[in-house]
XYZ file of C-alpha atoms in Angstrom:
541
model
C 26.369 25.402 -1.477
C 26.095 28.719 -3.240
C 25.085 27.509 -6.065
C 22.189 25.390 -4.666
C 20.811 28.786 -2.750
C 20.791 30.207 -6.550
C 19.090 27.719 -8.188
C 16.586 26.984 -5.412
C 15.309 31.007 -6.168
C 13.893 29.259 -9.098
C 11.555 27.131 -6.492
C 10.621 29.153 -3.960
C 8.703 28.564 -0.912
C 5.581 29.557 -0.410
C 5.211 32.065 2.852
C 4.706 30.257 6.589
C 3.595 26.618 4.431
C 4.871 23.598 7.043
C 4.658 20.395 5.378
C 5.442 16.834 7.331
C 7.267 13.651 5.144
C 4.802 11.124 6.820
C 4.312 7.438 5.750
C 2.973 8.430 1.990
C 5.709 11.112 2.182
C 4.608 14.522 1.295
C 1.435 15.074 -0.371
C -0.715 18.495 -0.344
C -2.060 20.728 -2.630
C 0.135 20.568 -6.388
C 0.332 24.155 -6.386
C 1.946 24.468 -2.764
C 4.699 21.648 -3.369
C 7.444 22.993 -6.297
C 9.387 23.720 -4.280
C 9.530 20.456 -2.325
C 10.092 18.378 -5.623
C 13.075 20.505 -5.910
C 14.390 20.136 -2.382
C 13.570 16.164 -2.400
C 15.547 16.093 -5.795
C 18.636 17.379 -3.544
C 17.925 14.859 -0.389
C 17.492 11.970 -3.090
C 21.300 12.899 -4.511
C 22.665 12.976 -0.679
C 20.618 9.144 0.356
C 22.250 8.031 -2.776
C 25.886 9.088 -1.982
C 25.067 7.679 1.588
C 23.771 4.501 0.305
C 26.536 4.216 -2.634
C 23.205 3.213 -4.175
C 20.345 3.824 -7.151
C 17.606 6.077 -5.237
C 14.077 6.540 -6.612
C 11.707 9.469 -6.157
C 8.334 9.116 -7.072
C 5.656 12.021 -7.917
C 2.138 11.033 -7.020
C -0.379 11.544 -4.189
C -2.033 7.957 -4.710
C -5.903 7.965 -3.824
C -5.969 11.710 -2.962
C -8.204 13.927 -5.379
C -6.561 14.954 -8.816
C -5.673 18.049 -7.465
C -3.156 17.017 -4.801
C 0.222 15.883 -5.499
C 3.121 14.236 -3.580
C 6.502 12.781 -3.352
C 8.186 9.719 -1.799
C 11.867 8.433 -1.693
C 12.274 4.939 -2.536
C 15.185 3.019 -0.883
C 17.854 0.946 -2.128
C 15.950 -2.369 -2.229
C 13.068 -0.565 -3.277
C 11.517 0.060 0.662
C 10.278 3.593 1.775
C 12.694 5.776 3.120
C 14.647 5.199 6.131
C 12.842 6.836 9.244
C 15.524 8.796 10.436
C 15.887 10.527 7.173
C 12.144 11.496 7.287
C 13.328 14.220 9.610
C 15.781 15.439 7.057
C 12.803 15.846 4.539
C 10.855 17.884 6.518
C 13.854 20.262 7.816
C 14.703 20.620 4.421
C 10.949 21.476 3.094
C 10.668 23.791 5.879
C 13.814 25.536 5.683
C 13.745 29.193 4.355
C 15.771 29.886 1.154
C 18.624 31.249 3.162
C 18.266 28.860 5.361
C 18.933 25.849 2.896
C 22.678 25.705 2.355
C 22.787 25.530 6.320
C 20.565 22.816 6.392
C 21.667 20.526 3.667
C 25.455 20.970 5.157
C 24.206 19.634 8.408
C 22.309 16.660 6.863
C 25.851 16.022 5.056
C 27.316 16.931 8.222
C 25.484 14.375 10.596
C 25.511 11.612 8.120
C 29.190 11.884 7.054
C 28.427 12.158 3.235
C 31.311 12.206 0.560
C 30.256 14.456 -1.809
C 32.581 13.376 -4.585
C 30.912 10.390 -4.381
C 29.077 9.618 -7.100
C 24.773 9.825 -7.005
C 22.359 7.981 -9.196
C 18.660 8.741 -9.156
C 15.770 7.713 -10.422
C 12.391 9.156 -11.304
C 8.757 8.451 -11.838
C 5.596 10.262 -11.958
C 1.433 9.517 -12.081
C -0.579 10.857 -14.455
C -1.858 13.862 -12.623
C -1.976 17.364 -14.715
C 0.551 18.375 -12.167
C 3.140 15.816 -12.135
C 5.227 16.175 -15.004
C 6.234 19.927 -14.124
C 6.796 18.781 -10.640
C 8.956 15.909 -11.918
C 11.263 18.831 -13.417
C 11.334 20.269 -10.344
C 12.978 17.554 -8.713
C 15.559 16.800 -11.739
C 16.639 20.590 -11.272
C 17.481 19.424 -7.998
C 19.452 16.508 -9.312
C 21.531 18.660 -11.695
C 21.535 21.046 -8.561
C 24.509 19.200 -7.088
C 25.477 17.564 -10.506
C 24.325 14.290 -10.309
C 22.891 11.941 -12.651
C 19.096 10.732 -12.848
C 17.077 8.875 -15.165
C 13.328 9.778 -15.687
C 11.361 6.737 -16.223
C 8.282 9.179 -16.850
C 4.949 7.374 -16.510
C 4.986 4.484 -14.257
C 3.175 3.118 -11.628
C 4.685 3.643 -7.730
C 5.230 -0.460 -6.890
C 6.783 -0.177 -10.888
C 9.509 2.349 -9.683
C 9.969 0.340 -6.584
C 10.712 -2.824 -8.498
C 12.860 -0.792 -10.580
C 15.127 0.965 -8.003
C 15.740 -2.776 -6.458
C 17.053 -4.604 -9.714
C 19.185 -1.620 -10.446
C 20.916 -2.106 -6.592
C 20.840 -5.848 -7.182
C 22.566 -6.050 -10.440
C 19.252 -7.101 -11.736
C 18.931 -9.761 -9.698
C 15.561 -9.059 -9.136
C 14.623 -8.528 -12.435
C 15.155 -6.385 -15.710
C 15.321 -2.799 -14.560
C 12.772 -1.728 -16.973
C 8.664 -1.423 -17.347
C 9.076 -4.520 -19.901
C 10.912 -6.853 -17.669
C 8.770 -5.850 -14.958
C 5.853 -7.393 -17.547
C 7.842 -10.345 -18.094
C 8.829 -11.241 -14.806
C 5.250 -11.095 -13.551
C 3.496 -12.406 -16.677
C 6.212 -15.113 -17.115
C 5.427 -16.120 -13.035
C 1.927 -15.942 -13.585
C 1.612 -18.539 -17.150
C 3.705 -20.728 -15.425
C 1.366 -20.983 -12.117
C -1.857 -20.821 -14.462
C -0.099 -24.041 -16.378
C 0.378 -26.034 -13.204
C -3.589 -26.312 -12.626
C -5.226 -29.608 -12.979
C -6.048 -30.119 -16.677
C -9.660 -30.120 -15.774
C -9.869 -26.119 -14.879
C -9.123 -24.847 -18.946
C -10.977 -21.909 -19.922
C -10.126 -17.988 -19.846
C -9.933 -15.704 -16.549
C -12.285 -12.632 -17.029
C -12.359 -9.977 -15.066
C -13.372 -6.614 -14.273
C -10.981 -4.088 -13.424
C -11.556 0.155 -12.131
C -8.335 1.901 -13.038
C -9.381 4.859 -11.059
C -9.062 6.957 -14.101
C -5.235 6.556 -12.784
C -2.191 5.105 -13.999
C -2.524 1.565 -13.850
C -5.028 1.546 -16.021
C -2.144 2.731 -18.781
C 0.175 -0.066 -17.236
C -2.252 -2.872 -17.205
C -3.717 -2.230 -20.830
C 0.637 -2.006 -21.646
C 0.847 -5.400 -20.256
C -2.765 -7.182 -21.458
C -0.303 -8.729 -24.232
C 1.736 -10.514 -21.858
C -1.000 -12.331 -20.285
C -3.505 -13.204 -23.068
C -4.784 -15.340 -23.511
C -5.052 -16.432 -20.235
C -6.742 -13.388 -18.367
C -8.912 -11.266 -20.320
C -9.310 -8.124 -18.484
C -11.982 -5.619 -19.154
C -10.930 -1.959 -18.103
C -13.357 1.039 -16.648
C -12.151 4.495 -15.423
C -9.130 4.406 -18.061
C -8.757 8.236 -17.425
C -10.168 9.473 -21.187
C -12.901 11.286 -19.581
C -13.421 11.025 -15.983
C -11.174 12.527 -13.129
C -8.627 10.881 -11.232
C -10.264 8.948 -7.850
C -12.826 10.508 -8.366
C -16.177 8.307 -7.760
C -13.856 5.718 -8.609
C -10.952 3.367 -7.416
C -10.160 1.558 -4.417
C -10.280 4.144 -1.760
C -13.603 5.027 -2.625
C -15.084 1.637 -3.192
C -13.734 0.367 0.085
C -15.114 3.724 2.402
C -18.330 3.767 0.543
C -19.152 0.630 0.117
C -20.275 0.446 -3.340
C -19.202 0.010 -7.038
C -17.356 2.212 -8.596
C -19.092 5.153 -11.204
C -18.901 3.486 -14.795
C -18.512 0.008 -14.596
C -21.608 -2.434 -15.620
C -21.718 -4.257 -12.697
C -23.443 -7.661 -13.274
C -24.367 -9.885 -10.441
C -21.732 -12.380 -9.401
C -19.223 -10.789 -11.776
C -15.441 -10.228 -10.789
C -14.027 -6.807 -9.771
C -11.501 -5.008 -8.910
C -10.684 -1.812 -8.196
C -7.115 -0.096 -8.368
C -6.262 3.279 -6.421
C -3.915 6.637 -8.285
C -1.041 4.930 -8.278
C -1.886 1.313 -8.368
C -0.621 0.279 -4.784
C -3.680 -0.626 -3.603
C -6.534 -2.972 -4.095
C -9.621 -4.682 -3.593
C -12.446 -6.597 -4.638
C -16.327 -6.484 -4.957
C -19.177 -8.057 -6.831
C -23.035 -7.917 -6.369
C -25.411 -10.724 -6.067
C -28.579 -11.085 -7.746
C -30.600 -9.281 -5.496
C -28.323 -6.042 -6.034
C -26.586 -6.825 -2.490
C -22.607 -5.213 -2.577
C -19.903 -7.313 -0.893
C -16.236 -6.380 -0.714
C -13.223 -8.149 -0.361
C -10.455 -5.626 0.755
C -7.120 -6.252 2.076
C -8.251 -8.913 5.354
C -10.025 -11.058 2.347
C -7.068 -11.199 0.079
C -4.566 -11.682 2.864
C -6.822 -14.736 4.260
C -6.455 -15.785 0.737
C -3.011 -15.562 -0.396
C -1.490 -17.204 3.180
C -4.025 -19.804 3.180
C -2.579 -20.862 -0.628
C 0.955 -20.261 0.593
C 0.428 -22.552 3.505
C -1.658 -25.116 1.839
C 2.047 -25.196 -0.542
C 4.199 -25.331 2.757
C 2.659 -28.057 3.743
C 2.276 -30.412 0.638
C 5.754 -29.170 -0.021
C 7.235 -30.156 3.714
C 8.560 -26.927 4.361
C 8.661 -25.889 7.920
C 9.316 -22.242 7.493
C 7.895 -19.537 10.030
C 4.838 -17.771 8.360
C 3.059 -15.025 10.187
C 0.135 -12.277 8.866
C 0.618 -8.728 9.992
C -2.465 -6.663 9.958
C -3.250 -3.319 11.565
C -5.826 -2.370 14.404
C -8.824 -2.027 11.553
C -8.179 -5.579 10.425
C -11.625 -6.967 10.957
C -11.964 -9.718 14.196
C -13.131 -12.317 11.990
C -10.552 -12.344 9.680
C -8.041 -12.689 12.837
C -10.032 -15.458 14.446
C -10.118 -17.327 11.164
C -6.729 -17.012 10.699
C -5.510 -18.405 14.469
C -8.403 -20.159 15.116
C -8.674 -22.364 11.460
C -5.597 -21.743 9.657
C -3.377 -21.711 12.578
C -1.085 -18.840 11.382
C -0.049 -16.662 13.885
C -1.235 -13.116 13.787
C 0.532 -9.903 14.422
C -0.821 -6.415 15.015
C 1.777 -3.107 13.840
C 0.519 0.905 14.094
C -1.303 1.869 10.629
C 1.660 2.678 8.094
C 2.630 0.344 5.405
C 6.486 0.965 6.938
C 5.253 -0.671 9.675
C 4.108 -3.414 8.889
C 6.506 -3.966 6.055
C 8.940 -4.084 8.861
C 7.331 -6.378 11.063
C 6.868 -8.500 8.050
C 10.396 -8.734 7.854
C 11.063 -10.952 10.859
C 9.394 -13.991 9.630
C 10.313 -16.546 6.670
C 7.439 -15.639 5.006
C 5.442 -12.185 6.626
C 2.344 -11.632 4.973
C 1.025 -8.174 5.369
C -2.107 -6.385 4.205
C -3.771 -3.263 5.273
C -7.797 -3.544 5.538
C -7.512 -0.872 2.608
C -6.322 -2.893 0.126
C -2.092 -2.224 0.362
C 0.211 -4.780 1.312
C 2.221 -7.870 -0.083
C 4.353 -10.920 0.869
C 7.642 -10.735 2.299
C 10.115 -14.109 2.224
C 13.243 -14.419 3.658
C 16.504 -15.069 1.757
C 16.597 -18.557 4.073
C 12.810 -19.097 2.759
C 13.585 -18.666 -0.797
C 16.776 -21.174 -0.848
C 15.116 -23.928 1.072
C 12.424 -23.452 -1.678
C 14.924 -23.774 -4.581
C 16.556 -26.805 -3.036
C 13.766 -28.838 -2.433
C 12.924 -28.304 -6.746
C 16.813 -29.820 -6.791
C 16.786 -33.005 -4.266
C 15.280 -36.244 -5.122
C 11.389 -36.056 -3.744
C 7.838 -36.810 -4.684
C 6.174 -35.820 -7.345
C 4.007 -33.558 -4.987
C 6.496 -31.924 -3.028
C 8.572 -30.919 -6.127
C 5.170 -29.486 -7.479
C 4.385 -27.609 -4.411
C 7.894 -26.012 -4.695
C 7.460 -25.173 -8.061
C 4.242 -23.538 -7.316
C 5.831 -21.342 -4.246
C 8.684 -20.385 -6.391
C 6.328 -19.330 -8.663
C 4.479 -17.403 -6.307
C 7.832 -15.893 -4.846
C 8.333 -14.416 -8.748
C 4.742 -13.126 -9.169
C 4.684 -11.015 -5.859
C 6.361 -7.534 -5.937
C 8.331 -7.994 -2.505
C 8.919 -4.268 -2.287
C 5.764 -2.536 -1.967
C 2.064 -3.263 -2.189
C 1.199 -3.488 -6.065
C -2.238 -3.645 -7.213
C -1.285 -5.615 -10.901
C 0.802 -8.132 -8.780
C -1.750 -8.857 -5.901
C -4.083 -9.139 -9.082
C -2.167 -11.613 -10.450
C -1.435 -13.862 -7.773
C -5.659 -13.734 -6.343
C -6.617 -14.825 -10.096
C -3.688 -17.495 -10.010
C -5.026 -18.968 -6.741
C -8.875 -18.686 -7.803
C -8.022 -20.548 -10.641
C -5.732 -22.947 -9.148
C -8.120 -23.460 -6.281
C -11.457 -23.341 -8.448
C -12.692 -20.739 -6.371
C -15.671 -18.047 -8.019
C -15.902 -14.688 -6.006
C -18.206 -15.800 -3.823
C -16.669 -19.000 -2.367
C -13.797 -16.961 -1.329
C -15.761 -14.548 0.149
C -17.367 -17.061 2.303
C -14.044 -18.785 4.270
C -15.173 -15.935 6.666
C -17.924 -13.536 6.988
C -16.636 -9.856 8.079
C -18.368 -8.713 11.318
C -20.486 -5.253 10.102
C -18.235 -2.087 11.311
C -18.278 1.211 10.586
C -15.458 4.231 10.502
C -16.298 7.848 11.316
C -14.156 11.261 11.663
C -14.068 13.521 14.478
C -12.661 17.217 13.800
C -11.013 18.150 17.090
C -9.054 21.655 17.770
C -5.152 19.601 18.107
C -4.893 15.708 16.936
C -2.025 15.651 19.241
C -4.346 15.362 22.564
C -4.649 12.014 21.458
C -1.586 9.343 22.142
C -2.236 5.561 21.681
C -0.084 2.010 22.516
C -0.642 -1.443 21.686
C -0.493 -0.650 18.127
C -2.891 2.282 18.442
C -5.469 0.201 19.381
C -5.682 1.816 23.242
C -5.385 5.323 24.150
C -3.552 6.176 27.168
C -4.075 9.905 26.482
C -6.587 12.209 27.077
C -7.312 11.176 30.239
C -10.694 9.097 30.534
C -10.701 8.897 27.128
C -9.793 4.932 26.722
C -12.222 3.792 30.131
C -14.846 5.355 28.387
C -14.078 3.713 25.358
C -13.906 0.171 27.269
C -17.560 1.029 29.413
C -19.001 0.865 25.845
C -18.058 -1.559 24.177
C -19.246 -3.664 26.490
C -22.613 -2.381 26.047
C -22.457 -4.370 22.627
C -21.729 -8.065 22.005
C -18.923 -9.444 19.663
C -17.809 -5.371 19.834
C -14.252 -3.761 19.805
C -13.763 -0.001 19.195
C -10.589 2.223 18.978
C -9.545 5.606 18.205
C -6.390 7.458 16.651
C -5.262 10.540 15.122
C -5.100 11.136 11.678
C -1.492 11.152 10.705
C -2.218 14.515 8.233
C -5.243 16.335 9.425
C -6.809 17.447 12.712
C -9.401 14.660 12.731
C -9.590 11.550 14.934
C -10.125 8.468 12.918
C -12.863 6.265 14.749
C -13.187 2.489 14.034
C -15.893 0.111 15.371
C -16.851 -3.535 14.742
C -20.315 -5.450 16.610
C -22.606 -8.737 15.900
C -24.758 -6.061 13.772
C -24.284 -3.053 11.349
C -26.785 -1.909 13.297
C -25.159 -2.233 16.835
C -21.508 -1.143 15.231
C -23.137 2.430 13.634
C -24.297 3.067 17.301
C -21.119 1.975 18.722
C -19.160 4.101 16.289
C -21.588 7.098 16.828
C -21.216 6.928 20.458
C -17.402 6.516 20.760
C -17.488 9.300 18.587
C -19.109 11.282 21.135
C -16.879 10.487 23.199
C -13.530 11.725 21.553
C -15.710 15.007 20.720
C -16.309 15.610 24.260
C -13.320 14.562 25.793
C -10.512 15.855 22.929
C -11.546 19.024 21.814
C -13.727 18.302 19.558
C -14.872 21.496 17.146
C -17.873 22.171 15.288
C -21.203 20.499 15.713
C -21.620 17.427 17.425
C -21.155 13.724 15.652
C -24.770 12.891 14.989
C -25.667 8.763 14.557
C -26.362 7.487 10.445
C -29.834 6.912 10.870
């Protein structure tokens, strides 16, 4: 490990910095995190002579300002890093320099590693000022313990993720390239557009805020592939304004309002993307100026309703189930029991976990309310799919197949993707002859509101039923409970941010009105009885 101590002098750490690998991985300040890249670049080469396996690492810090940076490990089938080797990541960004030998040799240790086994890895990068030099930075930690890596250079996080799975599936998958990534999705998405009733005709238009990131690059790269079908009409490129900034998904969906530069006409299509083009959601204005979005609940309503609309017609009885997180809005729950009869599950915020919970259905739908998530089927799922296009049946039923298998090819199983979750929303409008506003109307959100609390430790606070109680500080979840019952139609909870010393508040009522006072007063609340610092939380209005 000598050698690794000498090169790492090239990447030092920066004096008493402690960084955590959470659920986005790291992501800080660009300037504070060289010397991660190179130690992930290491970690990456040890996963991948664990796995035997292809392992990606990805340089971005998604809908964070331009300024950050970050870095995730992408799994063998193209899933987030195992949570036990989370731990490794952060031993191994915290270690001293002299510390680093010992600590790798204990990760190799502990997980019985051959080291003359050989390592593949793969990289990618956003198109932050920082992330090409910090993309180095982790190849020097490739060649570090003389491995092999391929730099993919620009590409879009769910693009890398599709790429690391058809490389550890033979390309099974897919084409283990940014072109057969196009194909595959542009290919799935003609032939659903084609199986529409010959009525429909006519071009798709739409809107689309790249978040000055980089899937605006990717989705102008693929416009070819789709025309001309979908005609797609791109703001926020990134020529001239800043990355996130006033712009993508994050900000549309916590503001509540369009993007900066985009022409937004009443009852027009839009969408927005975030940095890396994992996440998204939709808006539009009516006439009167009035903004309505349609974040993750909306499109997950939307996509499981088509998908068991096909199940159905198609005669498929396959286990289908919607995971959603504690901010998942009440109405799109109730519409979804209540209406659609699909049962609902509730998993702790993290796309890990509800990827994973996703995972124990047929078909697991998951979506976070911010705009992240996809469709998971089961190997089972997708072979009683394929036989039913094969066996002698109606005319409908083979359709319906034909339509899910579609579907199956269009959705990027590994990882929320904003340009597949595009695709497959304007497939199903289309299909289904739906405008904007029609789908927004299978449910009307109840009016909540989200505030921060800055408190002196996060940790005070520990939560259960997928943080949606609080069973620590003491008094903390009673009080919660005494008012929401002051409220009708009203749930509130709290939890702790997973990166900064703030308390995330959410709260839901019959009225925006009753849910800002709600929100203001659990606030008050978790101020008084967590540590809260600074001045008090004082109400909107």
């Amino acid at each position: 490990m000598a050698a690794d101590l000498k090169f790492s002098s090239q990447h030092p750490k920066p004096a008493s910095l402690s960084v955590q690998y959470g659920t986005a991985g790291f992501r800080t300040v660009a300037a504070h995190l060289d010397h991660v890249m190179y130690r992930m670049g290491l970690l990456a080469v040890l996963r991948s002579k664990k796995t035997k396996s292809v392992i990606g690492v990805m340089v971005t810090a998604s809908h964070n300002p331009e300024e950050d940076n970050g870095v995730k490990l992408v799994d063998p089938m193209g899933e987030m890093l195992a949570q036990a080797w989370e731990v490794y990541a952060t031993n191994l960004a915290n270690a001293e320099e002299q510390e680093l030998p010992a600590v790798l040799a204990d990760i190799i240790r502990q997980e019985a590693i051959e080291m003359d086994q050989e390592a593949h890895v793969a990289i990618g990068r956003d198109t932050r000022p920082s992330s090409e030099n910090l993309s180095c930075s982790v190849i020097d930690g490739v060649i570090a313990l003389e491995s092999k890596y391929h730099d993919y250079g620009l590409v879009t996080t769910p693009q890398l993720h599709f790429i690391i799975c058809c490389r550890n599936t033979d390309g099974r998958y897919g084409e283990p390239t940014i072109q057969g990534y196009y194909r595959k999705l542009a290919t799935a998405f003609n032939n659903l557009i084609d199986q529409a009733p010959g009525s429909i005709g006519g071009c798709i238009c739409l809107n689309v805020d790249g978040a000055n990131g980089i899937g605006a690059l990717k989705l102008k790269e693929m416009e070819q592939h789709l025309k001309p079908v979908l005609s797609v009409k791109l703001y926020n490129e990134g020529f001239s304004g800043k990355l996130n900034c006033q712009c993508g998904a994050d900000y549309v969906k916590v503001q509540q309002k369009p993007p900066q530069g985009i022409d937004l006409k009443p009852a027009e299509r839009c969408c927005s993307f975030d940095g890396d083009a994992d996440r998204i959601v939709y808006f539009y204005k009516e006439n009167d100026g009035t903004f309505h979005l349609l974040d993750g609940d909306k499109i997950a309503t939307l996509i499981s309703t088509f998908i068991k609309e096909l199940l159905v017609k198609a005669g498929l009885d396959l286990k289908m189930a919607v995971v959603q997180t504690a901010y998942a809005n009440g109405s799109s729950t109730r519409y979804l029991e209540d209406i659609m009869k699909v049962p609902v599950y509730c998993a702790k915020t993290g796309v890990k976990h509800l990827h994973h919970k996703a995972q124990e259905f047929d078909i697991g739908v998951y979506f976070e309310a911010n705009g992240h998530g996809t469709v998971l089927f089961s190997k089972a799922a997708e072979e009683q799919i394929k036989q039913l296009l094969g066996e002698e049946t109606s005319d409908d039923k083979r359709k319906a197949a034909r339509m899910l298998e579609s579907t199956i090819d269009l959705i990027n199983q590994t990882v929320g993707d904003a340009i597949s979750d595009m695709l497959v929303i304007e497939a199903i409008l289309y299909l289904k002859g739906l405008t904007v506003q029609k789908w927004d109307e299978i449910y009307t959100d109840l009016p909540n509101r989200q505030f921060k609390v800055t408190v002196a430790d996060r940790r005070v606070i520990e939560t259960t039923d997928a943080e949606r109680r609080t069973v620590k500080p003491p008094g903390l979840q009673e009080k919660i409970d005494e008012l929401v019952k002051k409220y009708n139609m009203s749930r509130a909870f709290v939890r702790p941010s997973g990166t900064e010393d703030v308390v995330r508040v959410y709260a839901e009522s019959d009225t925006q009105e009753n849910a800002d006072a709600l929100a203001h007063e659990v606030s008050l609340a978790v101020f008084h009885l967590a540590g809260g610092v600074g001045d008090e939380p004082r109400p909107l209005r």
